GROMACS .gro file of C-alpha atoms in nm:
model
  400
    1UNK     CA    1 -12.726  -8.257 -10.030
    2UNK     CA    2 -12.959  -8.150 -10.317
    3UNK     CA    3 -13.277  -7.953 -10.275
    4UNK     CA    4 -13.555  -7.984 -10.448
    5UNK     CA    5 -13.805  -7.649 -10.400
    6UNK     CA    6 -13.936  -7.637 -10.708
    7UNK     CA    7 -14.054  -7.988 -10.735
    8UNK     CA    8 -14.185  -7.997 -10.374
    9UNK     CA    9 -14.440  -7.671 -10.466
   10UNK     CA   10 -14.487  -7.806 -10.821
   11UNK     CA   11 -14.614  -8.127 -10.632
   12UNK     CA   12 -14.815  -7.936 -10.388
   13UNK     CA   13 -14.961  -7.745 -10.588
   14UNK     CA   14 -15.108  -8.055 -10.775
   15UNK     CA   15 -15.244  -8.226 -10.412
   16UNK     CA   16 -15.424  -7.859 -10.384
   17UNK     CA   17 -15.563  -7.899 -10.752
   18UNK     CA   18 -15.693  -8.266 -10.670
   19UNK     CA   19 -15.865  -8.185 -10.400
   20UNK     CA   20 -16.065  -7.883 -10.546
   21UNK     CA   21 -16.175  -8.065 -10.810
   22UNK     CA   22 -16.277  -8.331 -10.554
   23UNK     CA   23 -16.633  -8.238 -10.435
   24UNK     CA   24 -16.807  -7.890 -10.361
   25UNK     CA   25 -16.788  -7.930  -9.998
   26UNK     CA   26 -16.421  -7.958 -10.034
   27UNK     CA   27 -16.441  -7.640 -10.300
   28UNK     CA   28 -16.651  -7.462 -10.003
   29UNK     CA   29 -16.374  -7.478  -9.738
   30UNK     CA   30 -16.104  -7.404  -9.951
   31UNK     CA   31 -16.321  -7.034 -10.030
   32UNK     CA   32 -16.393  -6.987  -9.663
   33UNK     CA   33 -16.051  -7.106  -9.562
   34UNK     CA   34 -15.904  -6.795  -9.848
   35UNK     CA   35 -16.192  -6.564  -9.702
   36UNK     CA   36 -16.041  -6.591  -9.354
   37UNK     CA   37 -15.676  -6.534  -9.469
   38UNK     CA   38 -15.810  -6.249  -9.645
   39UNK     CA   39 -15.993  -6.123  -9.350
   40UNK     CA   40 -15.674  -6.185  -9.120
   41UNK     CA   41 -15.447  -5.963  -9.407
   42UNK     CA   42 -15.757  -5.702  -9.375
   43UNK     CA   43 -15.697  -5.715  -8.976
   44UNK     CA   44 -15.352  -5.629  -9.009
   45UNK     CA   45 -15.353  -5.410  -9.276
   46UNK     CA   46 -15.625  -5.175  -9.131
   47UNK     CA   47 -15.404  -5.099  -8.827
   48UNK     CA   48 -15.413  -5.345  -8.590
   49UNK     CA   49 -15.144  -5.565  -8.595
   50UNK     CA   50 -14.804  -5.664  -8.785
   51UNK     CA   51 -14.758  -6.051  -8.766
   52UNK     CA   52 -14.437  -6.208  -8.860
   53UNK     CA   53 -14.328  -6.548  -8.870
   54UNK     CA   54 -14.038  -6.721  -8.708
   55UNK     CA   55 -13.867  -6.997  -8.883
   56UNK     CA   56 -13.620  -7.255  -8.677
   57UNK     CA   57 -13.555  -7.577  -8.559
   58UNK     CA   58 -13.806  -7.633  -8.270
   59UNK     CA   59 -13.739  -7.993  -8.243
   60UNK     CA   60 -13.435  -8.222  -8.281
   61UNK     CA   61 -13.052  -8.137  -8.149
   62UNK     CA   62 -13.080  -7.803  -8.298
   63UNK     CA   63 -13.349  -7.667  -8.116
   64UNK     CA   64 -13.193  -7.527  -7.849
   65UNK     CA   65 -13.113  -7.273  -8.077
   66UNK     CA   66 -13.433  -7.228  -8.215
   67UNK     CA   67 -13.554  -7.172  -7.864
   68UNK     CA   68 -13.301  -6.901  -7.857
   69UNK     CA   69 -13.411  -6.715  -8.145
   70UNK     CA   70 -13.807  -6.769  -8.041
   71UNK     CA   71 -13.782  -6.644  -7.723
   72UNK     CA   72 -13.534  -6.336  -7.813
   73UNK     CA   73 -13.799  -6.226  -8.070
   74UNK     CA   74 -14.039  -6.282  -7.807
   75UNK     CA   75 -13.878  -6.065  -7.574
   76UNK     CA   76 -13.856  -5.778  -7.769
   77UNK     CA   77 -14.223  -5.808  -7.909
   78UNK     CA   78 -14.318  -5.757  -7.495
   79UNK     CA   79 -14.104  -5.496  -7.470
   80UNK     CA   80 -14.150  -5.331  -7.771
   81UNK     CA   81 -14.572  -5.371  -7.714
   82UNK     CA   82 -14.559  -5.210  -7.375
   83UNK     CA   83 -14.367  -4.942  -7.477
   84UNK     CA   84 -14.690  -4.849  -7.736
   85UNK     CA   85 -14.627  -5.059  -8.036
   86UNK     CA   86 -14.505  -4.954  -8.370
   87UNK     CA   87 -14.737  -4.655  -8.476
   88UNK     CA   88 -15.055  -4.823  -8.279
   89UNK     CA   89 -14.989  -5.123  -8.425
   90UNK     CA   90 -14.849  -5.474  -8.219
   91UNK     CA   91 -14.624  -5.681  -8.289
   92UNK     CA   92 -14.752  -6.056  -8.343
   93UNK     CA   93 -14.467  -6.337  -8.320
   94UNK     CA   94 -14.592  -6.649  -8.477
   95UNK     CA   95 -14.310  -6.957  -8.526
   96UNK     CA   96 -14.255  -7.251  -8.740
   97UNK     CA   97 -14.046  -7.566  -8.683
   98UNK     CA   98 -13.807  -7.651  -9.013
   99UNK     CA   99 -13.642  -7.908  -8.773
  100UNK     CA  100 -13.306  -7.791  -8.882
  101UNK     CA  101 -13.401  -7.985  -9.222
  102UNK     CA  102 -13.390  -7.827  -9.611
  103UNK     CA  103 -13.655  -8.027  -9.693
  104UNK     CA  104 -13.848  -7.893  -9.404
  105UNK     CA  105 -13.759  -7.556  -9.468
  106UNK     CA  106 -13.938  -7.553  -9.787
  107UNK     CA  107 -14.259  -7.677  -9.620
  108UNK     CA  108 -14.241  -7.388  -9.386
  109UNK     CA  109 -14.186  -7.183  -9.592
  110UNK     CA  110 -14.477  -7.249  -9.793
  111UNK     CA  111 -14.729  -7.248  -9.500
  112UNK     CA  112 -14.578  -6.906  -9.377
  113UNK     CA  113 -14.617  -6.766  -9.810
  114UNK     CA  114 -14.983  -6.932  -9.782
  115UNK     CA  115 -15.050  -6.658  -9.489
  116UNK     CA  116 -15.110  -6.288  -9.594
  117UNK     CA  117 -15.127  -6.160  -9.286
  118UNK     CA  118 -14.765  -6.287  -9.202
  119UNK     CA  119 -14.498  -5.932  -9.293
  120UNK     CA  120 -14.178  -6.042  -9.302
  121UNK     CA  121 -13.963  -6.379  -9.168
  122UNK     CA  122 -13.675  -6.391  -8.933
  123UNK     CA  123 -13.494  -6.704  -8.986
  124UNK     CA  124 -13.347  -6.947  -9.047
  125UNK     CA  125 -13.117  -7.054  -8.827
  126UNK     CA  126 -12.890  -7.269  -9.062
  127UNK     CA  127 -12.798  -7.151  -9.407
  128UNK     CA  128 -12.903  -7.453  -9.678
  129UNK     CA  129 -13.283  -7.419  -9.542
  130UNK     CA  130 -13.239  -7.051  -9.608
  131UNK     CA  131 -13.123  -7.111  -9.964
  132UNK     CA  132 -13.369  -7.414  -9.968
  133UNK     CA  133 -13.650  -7.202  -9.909
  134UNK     CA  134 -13.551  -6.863 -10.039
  135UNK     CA  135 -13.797  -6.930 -10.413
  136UNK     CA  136 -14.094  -6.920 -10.178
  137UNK     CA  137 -13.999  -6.627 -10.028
  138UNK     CA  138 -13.893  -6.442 -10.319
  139UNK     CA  139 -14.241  -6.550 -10.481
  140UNK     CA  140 -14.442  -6.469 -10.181
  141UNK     CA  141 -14.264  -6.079 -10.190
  142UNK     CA  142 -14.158  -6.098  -9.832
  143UNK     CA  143 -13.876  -5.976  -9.691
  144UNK     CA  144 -13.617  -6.219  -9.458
  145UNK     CA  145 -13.377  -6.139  -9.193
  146UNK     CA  146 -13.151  -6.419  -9.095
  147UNK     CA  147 -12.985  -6.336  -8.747
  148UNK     CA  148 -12.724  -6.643  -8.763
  149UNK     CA  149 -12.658  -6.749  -9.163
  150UNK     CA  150 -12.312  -6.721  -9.217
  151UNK     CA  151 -12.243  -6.955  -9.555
  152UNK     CA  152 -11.990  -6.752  -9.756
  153UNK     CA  153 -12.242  -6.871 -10.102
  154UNK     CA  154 -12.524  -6.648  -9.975
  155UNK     CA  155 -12.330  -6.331 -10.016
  156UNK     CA  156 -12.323  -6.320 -10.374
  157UNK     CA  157 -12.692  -6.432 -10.422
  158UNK     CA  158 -12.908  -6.192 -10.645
  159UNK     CA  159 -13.192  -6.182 -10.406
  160UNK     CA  160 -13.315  -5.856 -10.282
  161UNK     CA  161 -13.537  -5.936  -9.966
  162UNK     CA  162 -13.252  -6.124  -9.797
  163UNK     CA  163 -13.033  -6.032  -9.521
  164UNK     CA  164 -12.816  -6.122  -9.258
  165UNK     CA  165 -12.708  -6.022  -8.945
  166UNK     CA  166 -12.377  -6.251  -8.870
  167UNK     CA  167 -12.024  -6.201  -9.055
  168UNK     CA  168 -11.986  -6.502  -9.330
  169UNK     CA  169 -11.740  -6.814  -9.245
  170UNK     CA  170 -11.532  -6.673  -9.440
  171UNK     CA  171 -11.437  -6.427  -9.156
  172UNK     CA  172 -11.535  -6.575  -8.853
  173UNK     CA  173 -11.380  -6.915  -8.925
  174UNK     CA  174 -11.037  -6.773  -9.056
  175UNK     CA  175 -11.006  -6.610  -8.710
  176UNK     CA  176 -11.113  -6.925  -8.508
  177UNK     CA  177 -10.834  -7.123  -8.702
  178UNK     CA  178 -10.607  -6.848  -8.552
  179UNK     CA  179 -10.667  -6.859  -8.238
  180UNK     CA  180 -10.619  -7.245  -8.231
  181UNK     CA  181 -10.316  -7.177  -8.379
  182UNK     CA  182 -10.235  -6.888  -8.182
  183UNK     CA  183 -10.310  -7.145  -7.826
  184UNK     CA  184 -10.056  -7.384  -7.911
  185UNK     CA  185 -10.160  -7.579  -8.188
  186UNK     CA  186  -9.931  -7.704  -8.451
  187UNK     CA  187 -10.125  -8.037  -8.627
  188UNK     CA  188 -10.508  -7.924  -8.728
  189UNK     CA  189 -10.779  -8.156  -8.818
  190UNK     CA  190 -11.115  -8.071  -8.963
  191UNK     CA  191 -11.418  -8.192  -8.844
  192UNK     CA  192 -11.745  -8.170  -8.991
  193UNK     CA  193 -12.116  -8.285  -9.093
  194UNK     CA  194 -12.211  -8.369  -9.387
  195UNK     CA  195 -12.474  -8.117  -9.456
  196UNK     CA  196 -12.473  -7.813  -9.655
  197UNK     CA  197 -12.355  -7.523  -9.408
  198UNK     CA  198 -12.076  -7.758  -9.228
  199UNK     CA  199 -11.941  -7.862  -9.594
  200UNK     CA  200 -11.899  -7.471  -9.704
  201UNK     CA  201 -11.743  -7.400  -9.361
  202UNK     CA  202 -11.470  -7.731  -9.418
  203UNK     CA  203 -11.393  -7.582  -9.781
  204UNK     CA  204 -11.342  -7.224  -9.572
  205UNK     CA  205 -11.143  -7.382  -9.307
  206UNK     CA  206 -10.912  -7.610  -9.530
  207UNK     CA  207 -10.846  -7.306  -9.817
  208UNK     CA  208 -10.752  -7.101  -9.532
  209UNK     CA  209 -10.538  -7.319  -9.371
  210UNK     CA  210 -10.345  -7.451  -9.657
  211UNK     CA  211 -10.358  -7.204  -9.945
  212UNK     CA  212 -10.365  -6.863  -9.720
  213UNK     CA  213 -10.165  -7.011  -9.418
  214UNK     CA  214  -9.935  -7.225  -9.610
  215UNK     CA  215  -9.989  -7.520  -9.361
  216UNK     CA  216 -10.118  -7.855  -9.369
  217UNK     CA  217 -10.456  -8.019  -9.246
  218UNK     CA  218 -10.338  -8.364  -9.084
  219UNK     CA  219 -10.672  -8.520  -9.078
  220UNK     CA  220 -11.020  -8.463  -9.160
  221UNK     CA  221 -11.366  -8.673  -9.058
  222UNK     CA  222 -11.708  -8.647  -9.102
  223UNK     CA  223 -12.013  -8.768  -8.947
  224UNK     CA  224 -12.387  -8.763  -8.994
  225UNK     CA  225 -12.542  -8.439  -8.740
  226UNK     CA  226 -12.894  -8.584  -8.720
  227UNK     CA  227 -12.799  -8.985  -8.650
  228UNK     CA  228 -12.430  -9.009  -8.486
  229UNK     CA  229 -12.374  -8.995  -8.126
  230UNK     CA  230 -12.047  -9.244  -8.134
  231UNK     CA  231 -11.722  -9.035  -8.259
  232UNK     CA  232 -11.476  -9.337  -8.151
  233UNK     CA  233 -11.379  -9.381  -8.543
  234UNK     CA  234 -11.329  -9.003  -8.599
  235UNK     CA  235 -11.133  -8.949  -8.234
  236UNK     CA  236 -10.901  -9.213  -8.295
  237UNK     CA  237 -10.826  -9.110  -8.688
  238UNK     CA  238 -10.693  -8.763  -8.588
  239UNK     CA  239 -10.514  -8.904  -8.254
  240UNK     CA  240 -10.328  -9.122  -8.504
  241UNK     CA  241 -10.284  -8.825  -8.750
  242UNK     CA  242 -10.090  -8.652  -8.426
  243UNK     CA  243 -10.342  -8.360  -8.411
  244UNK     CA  244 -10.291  -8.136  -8.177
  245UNK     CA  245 -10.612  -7.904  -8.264
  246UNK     CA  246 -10.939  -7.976  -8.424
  247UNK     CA  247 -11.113  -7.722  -8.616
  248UNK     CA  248 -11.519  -7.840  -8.584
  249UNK     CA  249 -11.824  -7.704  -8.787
  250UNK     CA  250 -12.149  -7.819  -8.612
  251UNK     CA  251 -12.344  -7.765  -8.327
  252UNK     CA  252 -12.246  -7.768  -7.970
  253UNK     CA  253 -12.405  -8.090  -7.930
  254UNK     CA  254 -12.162  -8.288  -8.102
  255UNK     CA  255 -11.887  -8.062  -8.010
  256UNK     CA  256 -11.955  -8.173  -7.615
  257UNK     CA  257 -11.989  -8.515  -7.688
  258UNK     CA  258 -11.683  -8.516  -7.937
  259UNK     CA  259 -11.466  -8.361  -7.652
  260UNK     CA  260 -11.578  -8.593  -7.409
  261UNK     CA  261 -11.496  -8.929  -7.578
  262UNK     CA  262 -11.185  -8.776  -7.692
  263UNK     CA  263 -11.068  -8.701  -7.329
  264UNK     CA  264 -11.223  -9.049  -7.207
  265UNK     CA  265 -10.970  -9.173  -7.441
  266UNK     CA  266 -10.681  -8.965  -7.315
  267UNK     CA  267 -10.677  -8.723  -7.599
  268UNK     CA  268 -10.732  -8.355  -7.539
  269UNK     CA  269 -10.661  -8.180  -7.874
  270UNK     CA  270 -10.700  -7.791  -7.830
  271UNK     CA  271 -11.018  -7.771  -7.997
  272UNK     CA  272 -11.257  -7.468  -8.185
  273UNK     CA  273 -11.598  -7.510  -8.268
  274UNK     CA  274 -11.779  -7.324  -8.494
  275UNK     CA  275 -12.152  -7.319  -8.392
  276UNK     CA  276 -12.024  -7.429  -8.018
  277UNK     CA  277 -12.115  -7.067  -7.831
  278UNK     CA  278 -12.444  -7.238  -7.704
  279UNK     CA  279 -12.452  -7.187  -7.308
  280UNK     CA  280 -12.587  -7.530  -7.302
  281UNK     CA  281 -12.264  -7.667  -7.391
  282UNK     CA  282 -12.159  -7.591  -7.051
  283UNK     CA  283 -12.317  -7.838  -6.851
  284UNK     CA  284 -12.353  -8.058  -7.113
  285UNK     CA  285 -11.972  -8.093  -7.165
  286UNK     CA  286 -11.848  -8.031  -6.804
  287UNK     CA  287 -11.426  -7.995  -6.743
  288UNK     CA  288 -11.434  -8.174  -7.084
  289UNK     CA  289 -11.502  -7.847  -7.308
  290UNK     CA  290 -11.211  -7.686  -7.093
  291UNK     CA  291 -11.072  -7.464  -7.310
  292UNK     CA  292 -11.281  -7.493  -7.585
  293UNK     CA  293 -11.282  -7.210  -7.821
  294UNK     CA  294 -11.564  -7.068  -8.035
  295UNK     CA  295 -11.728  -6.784  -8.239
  296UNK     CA  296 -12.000  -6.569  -8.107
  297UNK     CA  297 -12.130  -6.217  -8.215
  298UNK     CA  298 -12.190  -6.133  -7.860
  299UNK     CA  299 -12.021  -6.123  -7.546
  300UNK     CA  300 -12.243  -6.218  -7.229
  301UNK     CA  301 -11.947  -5.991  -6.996
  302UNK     CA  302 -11.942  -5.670  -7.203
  303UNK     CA  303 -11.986  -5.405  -6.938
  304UNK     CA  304 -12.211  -5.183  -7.192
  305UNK     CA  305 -12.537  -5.121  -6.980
  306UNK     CA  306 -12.727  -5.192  -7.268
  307UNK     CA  307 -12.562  -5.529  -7.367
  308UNK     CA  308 -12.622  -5.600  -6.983
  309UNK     CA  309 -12.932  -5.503  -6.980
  310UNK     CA  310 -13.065  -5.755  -7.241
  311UNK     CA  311 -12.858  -6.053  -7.081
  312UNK     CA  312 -13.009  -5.941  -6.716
  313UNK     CA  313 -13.373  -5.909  -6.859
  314UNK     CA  314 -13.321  -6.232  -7.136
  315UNK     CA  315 -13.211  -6.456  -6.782
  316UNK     CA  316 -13.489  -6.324  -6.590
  317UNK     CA  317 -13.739  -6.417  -6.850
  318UNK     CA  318 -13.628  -6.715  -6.952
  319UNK     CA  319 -13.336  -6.840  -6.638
  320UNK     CA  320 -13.040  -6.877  -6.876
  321UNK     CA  321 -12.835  -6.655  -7.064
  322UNK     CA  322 -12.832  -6.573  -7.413
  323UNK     CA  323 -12.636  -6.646  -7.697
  324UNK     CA  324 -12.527  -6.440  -7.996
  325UNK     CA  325 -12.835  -6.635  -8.166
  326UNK     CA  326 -13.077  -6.515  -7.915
  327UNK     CA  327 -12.867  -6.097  -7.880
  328UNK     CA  328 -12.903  -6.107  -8.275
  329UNK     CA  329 -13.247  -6.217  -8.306
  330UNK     CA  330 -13.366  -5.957  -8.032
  331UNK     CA  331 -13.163  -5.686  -8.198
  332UNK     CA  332 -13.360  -5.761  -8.562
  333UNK     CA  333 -13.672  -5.693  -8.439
  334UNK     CA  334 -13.579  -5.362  -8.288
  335UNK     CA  335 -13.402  -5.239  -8.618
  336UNK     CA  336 -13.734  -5.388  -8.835
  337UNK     CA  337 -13.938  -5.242  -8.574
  338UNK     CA  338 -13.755  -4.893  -8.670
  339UNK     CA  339 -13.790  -4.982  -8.992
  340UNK     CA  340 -14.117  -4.967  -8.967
  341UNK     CA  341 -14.135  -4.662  -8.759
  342UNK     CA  342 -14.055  -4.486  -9.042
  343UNK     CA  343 -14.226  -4.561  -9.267
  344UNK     CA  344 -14.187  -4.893  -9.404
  345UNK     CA  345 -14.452  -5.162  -9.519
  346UNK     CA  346 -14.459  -5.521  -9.572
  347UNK     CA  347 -14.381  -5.429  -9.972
  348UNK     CA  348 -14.137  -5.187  -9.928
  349UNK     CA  349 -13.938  -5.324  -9.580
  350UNK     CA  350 -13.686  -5.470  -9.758
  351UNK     CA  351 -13.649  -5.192  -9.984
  352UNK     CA  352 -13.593  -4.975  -9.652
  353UNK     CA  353 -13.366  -5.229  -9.447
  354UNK     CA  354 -13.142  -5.236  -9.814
  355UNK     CA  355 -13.093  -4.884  -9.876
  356UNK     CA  356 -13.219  -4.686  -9.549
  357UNK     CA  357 -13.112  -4.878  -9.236
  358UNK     CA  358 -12.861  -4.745  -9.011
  359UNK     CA  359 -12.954  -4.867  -8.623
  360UNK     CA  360 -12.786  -4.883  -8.325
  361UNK     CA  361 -12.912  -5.209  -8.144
  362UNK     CA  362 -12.865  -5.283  -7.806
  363UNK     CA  363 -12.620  -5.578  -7.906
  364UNK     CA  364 -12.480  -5.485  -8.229
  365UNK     CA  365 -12.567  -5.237  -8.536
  366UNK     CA  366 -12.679  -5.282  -8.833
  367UNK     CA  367 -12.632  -5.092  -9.226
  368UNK     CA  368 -12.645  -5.307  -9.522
  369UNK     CA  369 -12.604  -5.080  -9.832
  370UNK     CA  370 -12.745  -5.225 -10.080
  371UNK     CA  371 -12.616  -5.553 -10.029
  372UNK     CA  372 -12.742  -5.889  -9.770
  373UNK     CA  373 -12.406  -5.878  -9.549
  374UNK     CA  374 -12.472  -5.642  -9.260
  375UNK     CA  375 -12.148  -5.379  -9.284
  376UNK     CA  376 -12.176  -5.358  -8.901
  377UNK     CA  377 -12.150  -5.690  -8.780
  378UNK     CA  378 -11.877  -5.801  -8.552
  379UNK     CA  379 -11.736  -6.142  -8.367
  380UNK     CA  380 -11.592  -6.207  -8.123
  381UNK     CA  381 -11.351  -6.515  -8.028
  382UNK     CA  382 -11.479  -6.695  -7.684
  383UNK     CA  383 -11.263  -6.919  -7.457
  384UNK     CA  384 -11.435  -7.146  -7.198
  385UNK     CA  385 -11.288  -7.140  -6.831
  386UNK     CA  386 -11.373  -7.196  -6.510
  387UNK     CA  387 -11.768  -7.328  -6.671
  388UNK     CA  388 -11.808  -6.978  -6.872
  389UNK     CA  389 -11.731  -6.791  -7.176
  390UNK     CA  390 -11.444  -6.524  -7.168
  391UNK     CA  391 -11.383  -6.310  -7.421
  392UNK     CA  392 -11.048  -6.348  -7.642
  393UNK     CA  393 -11.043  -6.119  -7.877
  394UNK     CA  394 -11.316  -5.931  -8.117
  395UNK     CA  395 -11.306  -5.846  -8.486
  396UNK     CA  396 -11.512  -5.632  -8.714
  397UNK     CA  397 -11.620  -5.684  -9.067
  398UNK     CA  398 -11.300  -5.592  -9.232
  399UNK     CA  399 -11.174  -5.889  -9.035
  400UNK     CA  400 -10.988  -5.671  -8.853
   0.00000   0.00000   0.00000
């Protein structure tokens, strides 16, 4: 899928030209509507306030975990508010729906640029609107911390107000291929969407499989995230390719419906998803996710009080647990909030998370040096049984 950034602001700025030029009424708001951007920078600038923006899919099949970053962030702006704010000043949560789209992400982006007053971004959830939108940001000076991203491309980008939270694919999904593998699996198909982050995972998943692991994949599909609910084509092509495990890139959404015609069909491949960690895939998928297995930079059971305390005070908030997309979005906003408890600013934060950070979150920790992958991030492998999440095995980093 191709973006187009460039062309979309080149464009808008022209509509913005046009109407200027249209009358001096329209000339009038445009001033008054700059004076009261420039008022609400003044506001927050002077002490009162630092406003960030939230960036996710708030509608559509991904917004389940949009919801999870939103209301994470939210939870730690309460707590962190009560608890006397950040020097004085509170924190102000403000989000934006990119619908899960590139295109969408650009828009955002703009709007959130177009706002002075808005300090720094946390999203997005999925990696192509991140490098959709990323010119904006860099334009705009502000700094972006991405709790979920995990496209391998993004590590060697030149940007320096970018960072992530999660381990790349090229970690995670390595170590989801063996523990399909590791469960019995001897045949492995790849399935995937045909958008940007679930094409770099299949290249990551098939390079690891046959040039690292020697082995073949049997079959791959595809399918189309935001339109296909019918995977009869794709179930029976790898139950005539005699798969016996299917590796799967997208959302947990498919993922339950995939396993579910599969099994109605009497095939039960030992399956790992990706993006599957959602706690909605639960009841969504029933006895047919049985089994399913899936990344996640959190584990809901760890017996650390702190981890518990976040799940126990996330649930009573909000009645469900968290994922590693809501842990990781709560934990960014306490290590920006220390950030700026020392003495960063919306010019110099990412300056300061780059070179400076070193925080112990409730969840998971975070040091970058000098680079956008976060040197402290973990994952764990998840199994689902009995209707939960249990915890396979967890690696660091180093992969290890």
């Amino acid at each position: 899928m191709k973006k187009r950034p460039a062309v979309i602001l080149v464009l808008l700025g022209m509509v913005f030209s046009m109407a200027a030029c249209s009358s001096t009424g329209t000339s009038q708001t445009t001033q008054s509507a700059a004076s009261t951007q420039a008022s609400a920078a003044q506001a927050s600038a002077a002490g009162n306030e630092i406003k960030f923006a939230v960036a996710v899919p708030l509608t559509g099949d991904q917004s389940e975990q949009g919801l999870q970053y939103q209301k994470a962030c939210q939870l730690a702006v309460e707590e962190i508010n009560a608890a006397g704010g950040i020097n004085g000043k509170k924190l102000v949560e403000e989000s934006f729906d990119d619908q899960g789209s590139p295109n969408q992400a650009v828009v955002v982006a703009a709007k959130i640029a177009a706002d002075p007053s808005i300090e720094f971004v946390i999203g997005h959830l999925n990696s192509g609107c991140t490098m959709a939108a990323m010119p904006t940001y860099i334009n705009a000076g502000l700094a972006i911390v991405s709790p979920t991203n995990s496209m391998d491309e993004l590590s060697t980008q030149p940007w320096k107000n970018y960072f992530r939270a999660s381990l790349s694919d090229g970690i995670s999904a390595k170590r989801l291929v063996d523990a399909i593998y590791a469960a019995g699996a001897t045949k492995l198909g790849i399935f995937y969407g045909n958008i940007t982050n679930d094409l770099s995972a299949k290249e990551v998943f098939a390079n690891y499989i046959q040039k690292e692991l020697g082995k073949k994949v049997y079959a791959e599909a595809t399918y189309n995230p935001s339109t296909d609910r019918d995977f009869s084509s794709q179930v029976e092509a790898f139950k005539a390719a005699g798969c016996d495990g299917i590796v799967f890139t997208g959302e947990y959404t498919p993922a339950a419906l995939f396993a579910t015609q599969a099994h109605s069909k009497g095939y039960t491949p030992i399956m790992g998803g990706l993006s599957a960690n959602n706690p909605a895939i639960l009841p969504l998928g029933g006895k047919n996710v049985e089994g399913l297995l899936t990344v996640c930079g959190f584990d809901v059971t760890n017996t650390d009080p702190k981890v518990q305390k976040f799940v126990k005070d996330y649930k009573a908030a909000y009645g469900s647990n968290p994922n590693d997309t809501g842990s990781r979005s709560y934990d960014c906003i306490y290590m920006i909030a220390d950030a700026y408890k020392n003495g960063a600013t919306k010019d110099t934060l990412a300056d300061y998370i780059s070179n400076k950070t070193n925080y112990q979150g409730a969840t998971m920790n975070f040091k970058f040096d000098g680079q956008i992958d976060n040197k402290e991030a973990d994952v764990y492998i998840l199994k689902i049984q009995d209707g939960a999440f249990v915890k396979v095995a967890r690696y660091t980093y180093s992969g290890q």
